[in-house]
Amino acid sequence: MQIYLDYSATTPPRQEVITAMQDVLTASWGNPSSLHEWGQRAATLVERARMQVASLINALAESIIFTSGGTEADNLAILGVAQHYRTPQHIVISSVEHSAIAEPVRLLEQWGWDVTRLPVNLHGRVNPIDLENALRPNTVLVSVIYGQSEVGTLQPIHTLGQIARAHGVLFHTDAVQVAGRLPIDVQQLPVDLLSISSHKIYGPQGAGALYVRPDVELVPMMLGGGQELRLRSGTQAVPAIAGFGVAAELAAAELATETPRLIGLRERLFEQLADTRNLIPTGDRLHRLPHHVSFSVVGGGQNVTGKTLVRQLNLAGVGISAGSACHSGKLSPSPILLAMGYSDAIALGGIRLTLGRETTAADVDWTAMVIKQVLERLMPLQLVASR
Ligand SMILES: Cc1ncc(COP(=O)(O)O)c(C=O)c1O
């Protein structure tokens, strides 16, 4: 049996997406900037996708800028705002950002910018009062991740956005893990910039979008032919963008049924693993991504880390991840768990199980049983008792 439980890393493109992409590659492969029939056919598909993606977050189509993915959308938000200023200013982020935000902000720091990284509580939540206190006269941008990819915590984005707006400061959120899983309405949400990614919502890899509120001005990172409202030059990846559009439309249509279904499965998995020796739940139980379950393996020292569990589960046919997939490959404590106040030992043990469209109750039950068996084998009771 093969069970994929890593839907936060990426999702399998759905059949409708594959069909749409195949159609583009065979019949609408023109350059959308060309004025002839071939080009206009491709341009029409890009504009349809723009509407489909826009309607997933209740935005106007013209406020959607297509990028190569969530990482580029995040970079464009941070560097696009920052490059407006000739001299270094102040920026506020949280201490649990994805590296697609943390790294460009580190670059700004090297350029002399002041950076405040808001602390989080043990569940990974930012306290809005800390944002209020962090703002300075020269703060030009606040960016806080909406749904944390490693521990699943949702931030109080509405409140944080209101605080930034009350101080006249631009507010960005990385909604890569939230889009398509929870409703997002940018007419209600006080955000100026918001990032999403196609391959997290059953679209193809290589496409993403930055929502840019109409009156917000950004400096482009990519210069050239002036595509995407001059904010992202380069011929659009039409097949990927068309697939992204279809994925967004279907995600929006299924939100009302799929989200409660995922929450039910998430709770089922949490309950089954709740009393498991050597596992502690991480993240916020209440404010949580619908499809996200995370734990830390404890008591096994360096010999039994989150990665050990990932490998053992892989042998049993179950695909999960240790912390964020983007950080895989290096055995250092998770910076996210450290920022949440956990010790190095606990921060080495992080595992993440993320559910999706194809996950069933039987998958959840089987996975819980396999995890218990693996832990039992890796850390038999007497070994733990002798510690
Ligand atoms: C919260 C978050 N932001 C940004 C990204 C990067 O998105 P992409 O893979 O589309 O570049 C990811 C991917 O894991 C993510 O989880």
GROMACS .gro file of C-alpha atoms and ligand atoms in nm:
model
  403
    1MET     CA    1   0.000   0.000   0.000
    2GLN     CA    2   0.129   0.348  -0.092
    3ILE     CA    3  -0.004   0.646   0.102
    4TYR     CA    4   0.105   1.000   0.017
    5LEU     CA    5   0.068   1.234   0.313
    6ASP     CA    6   0.285   1.524   0.203
    7TYR     CA    7   0.030   1.751   0.034
    8SER     CA    8   0.194   2.059   0.186
    9ALA     CA    9   0.511   1.980  -0.010
   10THR     CA   10   0.322   1.941  -0.335
   11THR     CA   11  -0.005   1.801  -0.467
   12PRO     CA   12  -0.063   1.570  -0.764
   13PRO     CA   13  -0.199   1.769  -1.061
   14ARG     CA   14  -0.561   1.675  -1.113
   15GLN     CA   15  -0.678   1.521  -1.439
   16GLU     CA   16  -0.866   1.836  -1.547
   17VAL     CA   17  -0.539   2.030  -1.502
   18ILE     CA   18  -0.339   1.781  -1.706
   19THR     CA   19  -0.600   1.790  -1.984
   20ALA     CA   20  -0.598   2.171  -1.991
   21MET     CA   21  -0.219   2.178  -2.007
   22GLN     CA   22  -0.210   1.921  -2.286
   23ASP     CA   23  -0.459   2.132  -2.483
   24VAL     CA   24  -0.233   2.436  -2.447
   25LEU     CA   25   0.076   2.246  -2.552
   26THR     CA   26  -0.092   2.104  -2.860
   27ALA     CA   27  -0.322   2.387  -2.974
   28SER     CA   28  -0.245   2.713  -2.794
   29TRP     CA   29   0.132   2.727  -2.771
   30GLY     CA   30   0.162   3.080  -2.911
   31ASN     CA   31   0.340   3.365  -2.736
   32PRO     CA   32   0.070   3.562  -2.553
   33SER     CA   33   0.243   3.888  -2.645
   34SER     CA   34   0.206   3.819  -3.020
   35LEU     CA   35  -0.072   4.005  -3.193
   36HIS     CA   36  -0.164   3.729  -3.438
   37GLU     CA   37  -0.417   3.451  -3.397
   38TRP     CA   38  -0.170   3.208  -3.233
   39GLY     CA   39  -0.060   3.463  -2.977
   40GLN     CA   40  -0.410   3.583  -2.901
   41ARG     CA   41  -0.529   3.228  -2.838
   42ALA     CA   42  -0.259   3.192  -2.572
   43ALA     CA   43  -0.329   3.541  -2.433
   44THR     CA   44  -0.696   3.452  -2.391
   45LEU     CA   45  -0.599   3.147  -2.187
   46VAL     CA   46  -0.370   3.353  -1.962
   47GLU     CA   47  -0.647   3.607  -1.903
   48ARG     CA   48  -0.900   3.332  -1.829
   49ALA     CA   49  -0.658   3.183  -1.576
   50ARG     CA   50  -0.611   3.528  -1.423
   51MET     CA   51  -0.986   3.547  -1.365
   52GLN     CA   52  -0.998   3.195  -1.223
   53VAL     CA   53  -0.712   3.261  -0.981
   54ALA     CA   54  -0.854   3.603  -0.890
   55SER     CA   55  -1.192   3.457  -0.806
   56LEU     CA   56  -1.034   3.202  -0.568
   57ILE     CA   57  -0.945   3.498  -0.344
   58ASN     CA   58  -1.225   3.732  -0.457
   59ALA     CA   59  -0.982   3.972  -0.623
   60LEU     CA   60  -1.005   4.173  -0.943
   61ALA     CA   61  -0.831   3.994  -1.228
   62GLU     CA   62  -0.600   4.290  -1.290
   63SER     CA   63  -0.456   4.259  -0.940
   64ILE     CA   64  -0.313   3.912  -1.010
   65ILE     CA   65   0.052   3.896  -1.123
   66PHE     CA   66   0.162   3.554  -1.243
   67THR     CA   67   0.501   3.436  -1.121
   68SER     CA   68   0.697   3.111  -1.131
   69GLY     CA   69   0.560   3.007  -0.792
   70GLY     CA   70   0.516   3.100  -0.428
   71THR     CA   71   0.886   3.173  -0.379
   72GLU     CA   72   0.893   3.433  -0.656
   73ALA     CA   73   0.567   3.587  -0.537
   74ASP     CA   74   0.716   3.624  -0.186
   75ASN     CA   75   1.041   3.768  -0.321
   76LEU     CA   76   0.852   4.014  -0.541
   77ALA     CA   77   0.646   4.131  -0.244
   78ILE     CA   78   0.948   4.191  -0.021
   79LEU     CA   79   1.200   4.322  -0.271
   80GLY     CA   80   0.938   4.496  -0.483
   81VAL     CA   81   0.837   4.713  -0.188
   82ALA     CA   82   1.190   4.755  -0.049
   83GLN     CA   83   1.343   4.872  -0.376
   84HIS     CA   84   1.122   5.177  -0.372
   85TYR     CA   85   1.344   5.322  -0.105
   86ARG     CA   86   1.687   5.466  -0.171
   87THR     CA   87   1.790   5.431   0.191
   88PRO     CA   88   1.737   5.135   0.428
   89GLN     CA   89   1.410   5.136   0.621
   90HIS     CA   90   1.243   4.901   0.871
   91ILE     CA   91   1.051   4.581   0.794
   92VAL     CA   92   0.857   4.348   1.025
   93ILE     CA   93   0.814   3.974   0.968
   94SER     CA   94   0.734   3.685   1.201
   95SER     CA   95   0.996   3.447   1.337
   96VAL     CA   96   0.820   3.153   1.164
   97GLU     CA   97   0.831   3.263   0.801
   98HIS     CA   98   0.903   3.029   0.512
   99SER     CA   99   1.253   3.073   0.372
  100ALA     CA  100   1.098   3.242   0.065
  101ILE     CA  101   1.035   3.539   0.297
  102ALA     CA  102   1.313   3.489   0.553
  103GLU     CA  103   1.591   3.486   0.291
  104PRO     CA  104   1.504   3.804   0.095
  105VAL     CA  105   1.460   3.976   0.431
  106ARG     CA  106   1.805   3.855   0.537
  107LEU     CA  107   1.935   4.014   0.217
  108LEU     CA  108   1.770   4.343   0.311
  109GLU     CA  109   1.942   4.319   0.647
  110GLN     CA  110   2.275   4.288   0.467
  111TRP     CA  111   2.181   4.603   0.276
  112GLY     CA  112   2.144   4.783   0.609
  113TRP     CA  113   1.770   4.748   0.671
  114ASP     CA  114   1.637   4.707   1.024
  115VAL     CA  115   1.435   4.391   1.069
  116THR     CA  116   1.199   4.299   1.353
  117ARG     CA  117   1.110   3.931   1.375
  118LEU     CA  118   0.796   3.900   1.583
  119PRO     CA  119   0.812   3.627   1.847
  120VAL     CA  120   0.552   3.349   1.857
  121ASN     CA  121   0.407   3.151   2.146
  122LEU     CA  122   0.460   2.776   2.199
  123HIS     CA  123   0.182   2.711   1.945
  124GLY     CA  124   0.349   2.929   1.682
  125ARG     CA  125   0.110   3.228   1.701
  126VAL     CA  126   0.207   3.592   1.680
  127ASN     CA  127   0.061   3.824   1.944
  128PRO     CA  128  -0.091   4.129   1.765
  129ILE     CA  129   0.028   4.352   2.051
  130ASP     CA  130   0.384   4.267   1.953
  131LEU     CA  131   0.316   4.400   1.603
  132GLU     CA  132   0.164   4.717   1.746
  133ASN     CA  133   0.479   4.770   1.954
  134ALA     CA  134   0.717   4.685   1.671
  135LEU     CA  135   0.595   4.948   1.425
  136ARG     CA  136   0.819   5.253   1.380
  137PRO     CA  137   0.789   5.571   1.178
  138ASN     CA  138   1.011   5.415   0.908
  139THR     CA  139   0.838   5.075   0.892
  140VAL     CA  140   0.744   5.021   0.528
  141LEU     CA  141   0.621   4.662   0.520
  142VAL     CA  142   0.485   4.390   0.748
  143SER     CA  143   0.484   4.032   0.620
  144VAL     CA  144   0.338   3.748   0.824
  145ILE     CA  145   0.278   3.396   0.697
  146TYR     CA  146  -0.094   3.303   0.693
  147GLY     CA  147  -0.065   2.927   0.751
  148GLN     CA  148   0.269   2.795   0.867
  149SER     CA  149   0.384   2.507   0.647
  150GLU     CA  150   0.574   2.309   0.910
  151VAL     CA  151   0.345   2.325   1.214
  152GLY     CA  152   0.016   2.426   1.050
  153THR     CA  153  -0.052   2.730   1.268
  154LEU     CA  154  -0.282   2.999   1.128
  155GLN     CA  155  -0.196   3.356   1.220
  156PRO     CA  156  -0.451   3.624   1.313
  157ILE     CA  157  -0.403   3.782   0.970
  158HIS     CA  158  -0.714   3.997   0.989
  159THR     CA  159  -0.606   4.163   1.313
  160LEU     CA  160  -0.243   4.198   1.204
  161GLY     CA  161  -0.349   4.351   0.873
  162GLN     CA  162  -0.577   4.598   1.052
  163ILE     CA  163  -0.292   4.709   1.276
  164ALA     CA  164  -0.059   4.762   0.980
  165ARG     CA  165  -0.330   4.950   0.792
  166ALA     CA  166  -0.409   5.174   1.089
  167HIS     CA  167  -0.043   5.279   1.083
  168GLY     CA  168  -0.035   5.324   0.705
  169VAL     CA  169   0.207   5.035   0.659
  170LEU     CA  170   0.179   4.784   0.371
  171PHE     CA  171   0.084   4.432   0.473
  172HIS     CA  172   0.181   4.110   0.290
  173THR     CA  173   0.087   3.754   0.374
  174ASP     CA  174   0.221   3.429   0.236
  175ALA     CA  175  -0.101   3.234   0.182
  176VAL     CA  176   0.061   2.949  -0.012
  177GLN     CA  177  -0.065   2.686   0.234
  178VAL     CA  178  -0.404   2.848   0.290
  179ALA     CA  179  -0.527   2.917  -0.063
  180GLY     CA  180  -0.762   2.645  -0.182
  181ARG     CA  181  -0.792   2.507   0.170
  182LEU     CA  182  -0.972   2.791   0.347
  183PRO     CA  183  -1.177   3.073   0.197
  184ILE     CA  184  -0.977   3.390   0.127
  185ASP     CA  185  -1.152   3.715   0.043
  186VAL     CA  186  -0.916   4.003  -0.022
  187GLN     CA  187  -1.211   4.245  -0.021
  188GLN     CA  188  -1.257   4.162   0.348
  189LEU     CA  189  -0.901   4.084   0.450
  190PRO     CA  190  -0.688   4.393   0.514
  191VAL     CA  191  -0.395   4.277   0.301
  192ASP     CA  192  -0.212   4.467   0.028
  193LEU     CA  193  -0.011   4.176  -0.108
  194LEU     CA  194  -0.076   3.801  -0.091
  195SER     CA  195   0.120   3.506  -0.235
  196ILE     CA  196  -0.019   3.180  -0.368
  197SER     CA  197   0.126   2.881  -0.548
  198SER     CA  198  -0.023   2.650  -0.811
  199HIS     CA  199   0.134   2.321  -0.709
  200LYS     CA  200  -0.017   2.332  -0.359
  201ILE     CA  201  -0.369   2.332  -0.505
  202TYR     CA  202  -0.340   2.041  -0.753
  203GLY     CA  203  -0.202   2.263  -1.029
  204PRO     CA  204   0.139   2.220  -1.192
  205GLN     CA  205   0.472   2.326  -1.044
  206GLY     CA  206   0.624   2.642  -1.190
  207ALA     CA  207   0.332   2.881  -1.154
  208GLY     CA  208   0.220   3.109  -0.874
  209ALA     CA  209   0.070   3.449  -0.823
  210LEU     CA  210   0.108   3.764  -0.623
  211TYR     CA  211  -0.210   3.954  -0.549
  212VAL     CA  212  -0.128   4.326  -0.554
  213ARG     CA  213  -0.392   4.567  -0.425
  214PRO     CA  214  -0.455   4.818  -0.709
  215ASP     CA  215  -0.295   5.123  -0.547
  216VAL     CA  216   0.022   4.943  -0.434
  217GLU     CA  217   0.336   5.016  -0.635
  218LEU     CA  218   0.611   4.759  -0.669
  219VAL     CA  219   0.953   4.774  -0.834
  220PRO     CA  220   0.989   4.469  -1.061
  221MET     CA  221   1.271   4.221  -1.003
  222MET     CA  222   1.258   4.088  -1.358
  223LEU     CA  223   1.312   4.345  -1.631
  224GLY     CA  224   1.248   4.294  -2.000
  225GLY     CA  225   0.943   4.292  -2.222
  226GLY     CA  226   0.708   4.435  -1.960
  227GLN     CA  227   0.468   4.141  -1.928
  228GLU     CA  228   0.238   4.106  -1.625
  229LEU     CA  229   0.170   4.480  -1.594
  230ARG     CA  230   0.545   4.544  -1.618
  231LEU     CA  231   0.590   4.371  -1.283
  232ARG     CA  232   0.727   4.043  -1.412
  233SER     CA  233   0.887   4.048  -1.753
  234GLY     CA  234   0.930   3.725  -1.944
  235THR     CA  235   0.702   3.521  -2.170
  236GLN     CA  236   0.434   3.369  -1.950
  237ALA     CA  237   0.444   2.993  -1.889
  238VAL     CA  238   0.106   2.950  -2.057
  239PRO     CA  239   0.059   2.572  -1.999
  240ALA     CA  240   0.140   2.606  -1.627
  241ILE     CA  241  -0.071   2.921  -1.589
  242ALA     CA  242  -0.368   2.760  -1.767
  243GLY     CA  243  -0.336   2.455  -1.539
  244PHE     CA  244  -0.313   2.683  -1.236
  245GLY     CA  245  -0.635   2.856  -1.345
  246VAL     CA  246  -0.826   2.529  -1.375
  247ALA     CA  247  -0.690   2.413  -1.039
  248ALA     CA  248  -0.797   2.740  -0.876
  249GLU     CA  249  -1.149   2.719  -1.019
  250LEU     CA  250  -1.194   2.361  -0.901
  251ALA     CA  251  -1.046   2.435  -0.559
  252ALA     CA  252  -1.294   2.721  -0.515
  253ALA     CA  253  -1.585   2.500  -0.622
  254GLU     CA  254  -1.488   2.221  -0.379
  255LEU     CA  255  -1.387   2.431  -0.079
  256ALA     CA  256  -1.721   2.397   0.099
  257THR     CA  257  -1.708   2.017   0.096
  258GLU     CA  258  -1.335   1.943   0.095
  259THR     CA  259  -1.236   2.165   0.388
  260PRO     CA  260  -1.470   2.002   0.644
  261ARG     CA  261  -1.375   1.658   0.511
  262LEU     CA  262  -1.005   1.735   0.565
  263ILE     CA  263  -1.071   1.873   0.912
  264GLY     CA  264  -1.251   1.548   1.000
  265LEU     CA  265  -0.955   1.339   0.882
  266ARG     CA  266  -0.707   1.568   1.055
  267GLU     CA  267  -0.888   1.527   1.386
  268ARG     CA  268  -0.910   1.151   1.336
  269LEU     CA  269  -0.533   1.131   1.289
  270PHE     CA  270  -0.461   1.358   1.584
  271GLU     CA  271  -0.688   1.152   1.808
  272GLN     CA  272  -0.530   0.824   1.707
  273LEU     CA  273  -0.181   0.953   1.775
  274ALA     CA  274  -0.267   1.165   2.077
  275ASP     CA  275  -0.171   0.911   2.343
  276THR     CA  276   0.136   0.782   2.160
  277ARG     CA  277   0.443   0.764   2.377
  278ASN     CA  278   0.735   0.964   2.232
  279LEU     CA  279   0.514   1.194   2.025
  280ILE     CA  280   0.415   1.546   2.120
  281PRO     CA  281   0.176   1.747   1.904
  282THR     CA  282   0.315   2.075   1.768
  283GLY     CA  283   0.139   2.385   1.641
  284ASP     CA  284  -0.197   2.525   1.740
  285ARG     CA  285  -0.484   2.277   1.781
  286LEU     CA  286  -0.752   2.541   1.722
  287HIS     CA  287  -0.601   2.780   1.468
  288ARG     CA  288  -0.481   2.525   1.222
  289LEU     CA  289  -0.463   2.445   0.851
  290PRO     CA  290  -0.745   2.196   0.775
  291HIS     CA  291  -0.517   1.931   0.628
  292HIS     CA  292  -0.220   1.959   0.861
  293VAL     CA  293  -0.101   1.731   1.142
  294SER     CA  294   0.238   1.774   1.309
  295PHE     CA  295   0.426   1.614   1.593
  296SER     CA  296   0.772   1.599   1.738
  297VAL     CA  297   0.936   1.266   1.816
  298VAL     CA  298   1.097   1.286   2.157
  299GLY     CA  299   1.312   1.062   2.376
  300GLY     CA  300   1.526   0.908   2.103
  301GLY     CA  301   1.810   1.162   2.105
  302GLN     CA  302   2.015   1.197   1.788
  303ASN     CA  303   1.931   0.837   1.691
  304VAL     CA  304   1.560   0.888   1.643
  305THR     CA  305   1.486   1.222   1.479
  306GLY     CA  306   1.202   1.333   1.255
  307LYS     CA  307   1.408   1.222   0.956
  308THR     CA  308   1.443   0.872   1.102
  309LEU     CA  309   1.067   0.846   1.112
  310VAL     CA  310   1.033   0.978   0.757
  311ARG     CA  311   1.269   0.707   0.632
  312GLN     CA  312   1.099   0.431   0.830
  313LEU     CA  313   0.755   0.534   0.710
  314ASN     CA  314   0.881   0.551   0.355
  315LEU     CA  315   0.989   0.187   0.386
  316ALA     CA  316   0.632   0.111   0.493
  317GLY     CA  317   0.494   0.296   0.188
  318VAL     CA  318   0.385   0.613   0.365
  319GLY     CA  319   0.520   0.951   0.248
  320ILE     CA  320   0.546   1.218   0.517
  321SER     CA  321   0.800   1.492   0.581
  322ALA     CA  322   1.029   1.609   0.856
  323GLY     CA  323   0.963   1.975   0.909
  324SER     CA  324   0.932   2.171   0.592
  325ALA     CA  325   1.017   1.981   0.272
  326CYS     CA  326   1.213   2.279   0.145
  327HIS     CA  327   1.466   2.232   0.429
  328SER     CA  328   1.509   1.858   0.385
  329GLY     CA  329   1.860   1.733   0.345
  330LYS     CA  330   2.021   1.902   0.646
  331LEU     CA  331   2.007   1.762   0.995
  332SER     CA  332   1.978   2.073   1.205
  333PRO     CA  333   1.700   2.155   1.450
  334SER     CA  334   1.398   2.314   1.285
  335PRO     CA  335   1.430   2.695   1.313
  336ILE     CA  336   1.049   2.709   1.330
  337LEU     CA  337   1.028   2.480   1.636
  338LEU     CA  338   1.320   2.667   1.795
  339ALA     CA  339   1.138   2.999   1.739
  340MET     CA  340   0.836   2.844   1.912
  341GLY     CA  341   1.050   2.787   2.221
  342TYR     CA  342   1.126   2.415   2.190
  343SER     CA  343   1.465   2.269   2.283
  344ASP     CA  344   1.715   2.152   2.019
  345ALA     CA  345   1.623   1.791   2.096
  346ILE     CA  346   1.252   1.848   2.032
  347ALA     CA  347   1.327   2.067   1.731
  348LEU     CA  348   1.514   1.776   1.572
  349GLY     CA  349   1.209   1.555   1.599
  350GLY     CA  350   0.953   1.745   1.393
  351ILE     CA  351   0.733   1.547   1.153
  352ARG     CA  352   0.449   1.668   0.933
  353LEU     CA  353   0.162   1.471   0.784
  354THR     CA  354  -0.048   1.667   0.537
  355LEU     CA  355  -0.368   1.531   0.392
  356GLY     CA  356  -0.534   1.592   0.058
  357ARG     CA  357  -0.806   1.507  -0.193
  358GLU     CA  358  -0.709   1.143  -0.217
  359THR     CA  359  -0.668   1.079   0.155
  360THR     CA  360  -0.923   0.844   0.310
  361ALA     CA  361  -1.010   0.746   0.666
  362ALA     CA  362  -0.848   0.408   0.597
  363ASP     CA  363  -0.522   0.583   0.500
  364VAL     CA  364  -0.529   0.779   0.824
  365ASP     CA  365  -0.594   0.468   1.036
  366TRP     CA  366  -0.323   0.269   0.863
  367THR     CA  367  -0.069   0.550   0.897
  368ALA     CA  368  -0.140   0.594   1.268
  369MET     CA  369  -0.088   0.222   1.321
  370VAL     CA  370   0.238   0.220   1.124
  371ILE     CA  371   0.373   0.518   1.320
  372LYS     CA  372   0.296   0.349   1.649
  373GLN     CA  373   0.463   0.027   1.537
  374VAL     CA  374   0.772   0.208   1.409
  375LEU     CA  375   0.810   0.404   1.733
  376GLU     CA  376   0.760   0.089   1.938
  377ARG     CA  377   1.040  -0.077   1.743
  378LEU     CA  378   1.275   0.221   1.751
  379MET     CA  379   1.216   0.300   2.115
  380PRO     CA  380   1.099  -0.006   2.306
  381LEU     CA  381   0.953   0.071   2.650
  382GLN     CA  382   1.248  -0.056   2.858
  383LEU     CA  383   1.488   0.164   2.660
  384VAL     CA  384   1.280   0.471   2.735
  385ALA     CA  385   1.231   0.370   3.099
  386SER     CA  386   1.607   0.339   3.152
  387ARG     CA  387   1.668   0.696   3.037
  388LIG     C1  388   0.435   2.879   0.309
  388LIG     C2  389   0.511   2.862   0.182
  388LIG     N1  390   0.555   2.969   0.116
  388LIG     C3  391   0.621   2.959   0.000
  388LIG     C4  392   0.649   2.836  -0.055
  388LIG     C5  393   0.723   2.829  -0.185
  388LIG     O1  394   0.633   2.803  -0.291
  388LIG     P1  395   0.687   2.744  -0.430
  388LIG     O2  396   0.726   2.602  -0.404
  388LIG     O3  397   0.569   2.756  -0.522
  388LIG     O4  398   0.800   2.828  -0.473
  388LIG     C6  399   0.608   2.720   0.012
  388LIG     C7  400   0.643   2.587  -0.041
  388LIG     O5  401   0.656   2.491   0.033
  388LIG     C8  402   0.535   2.733   0.133
  388LIG     O6  403   0.492   2.627   0.199
   0.00000   0.00000   0.00000
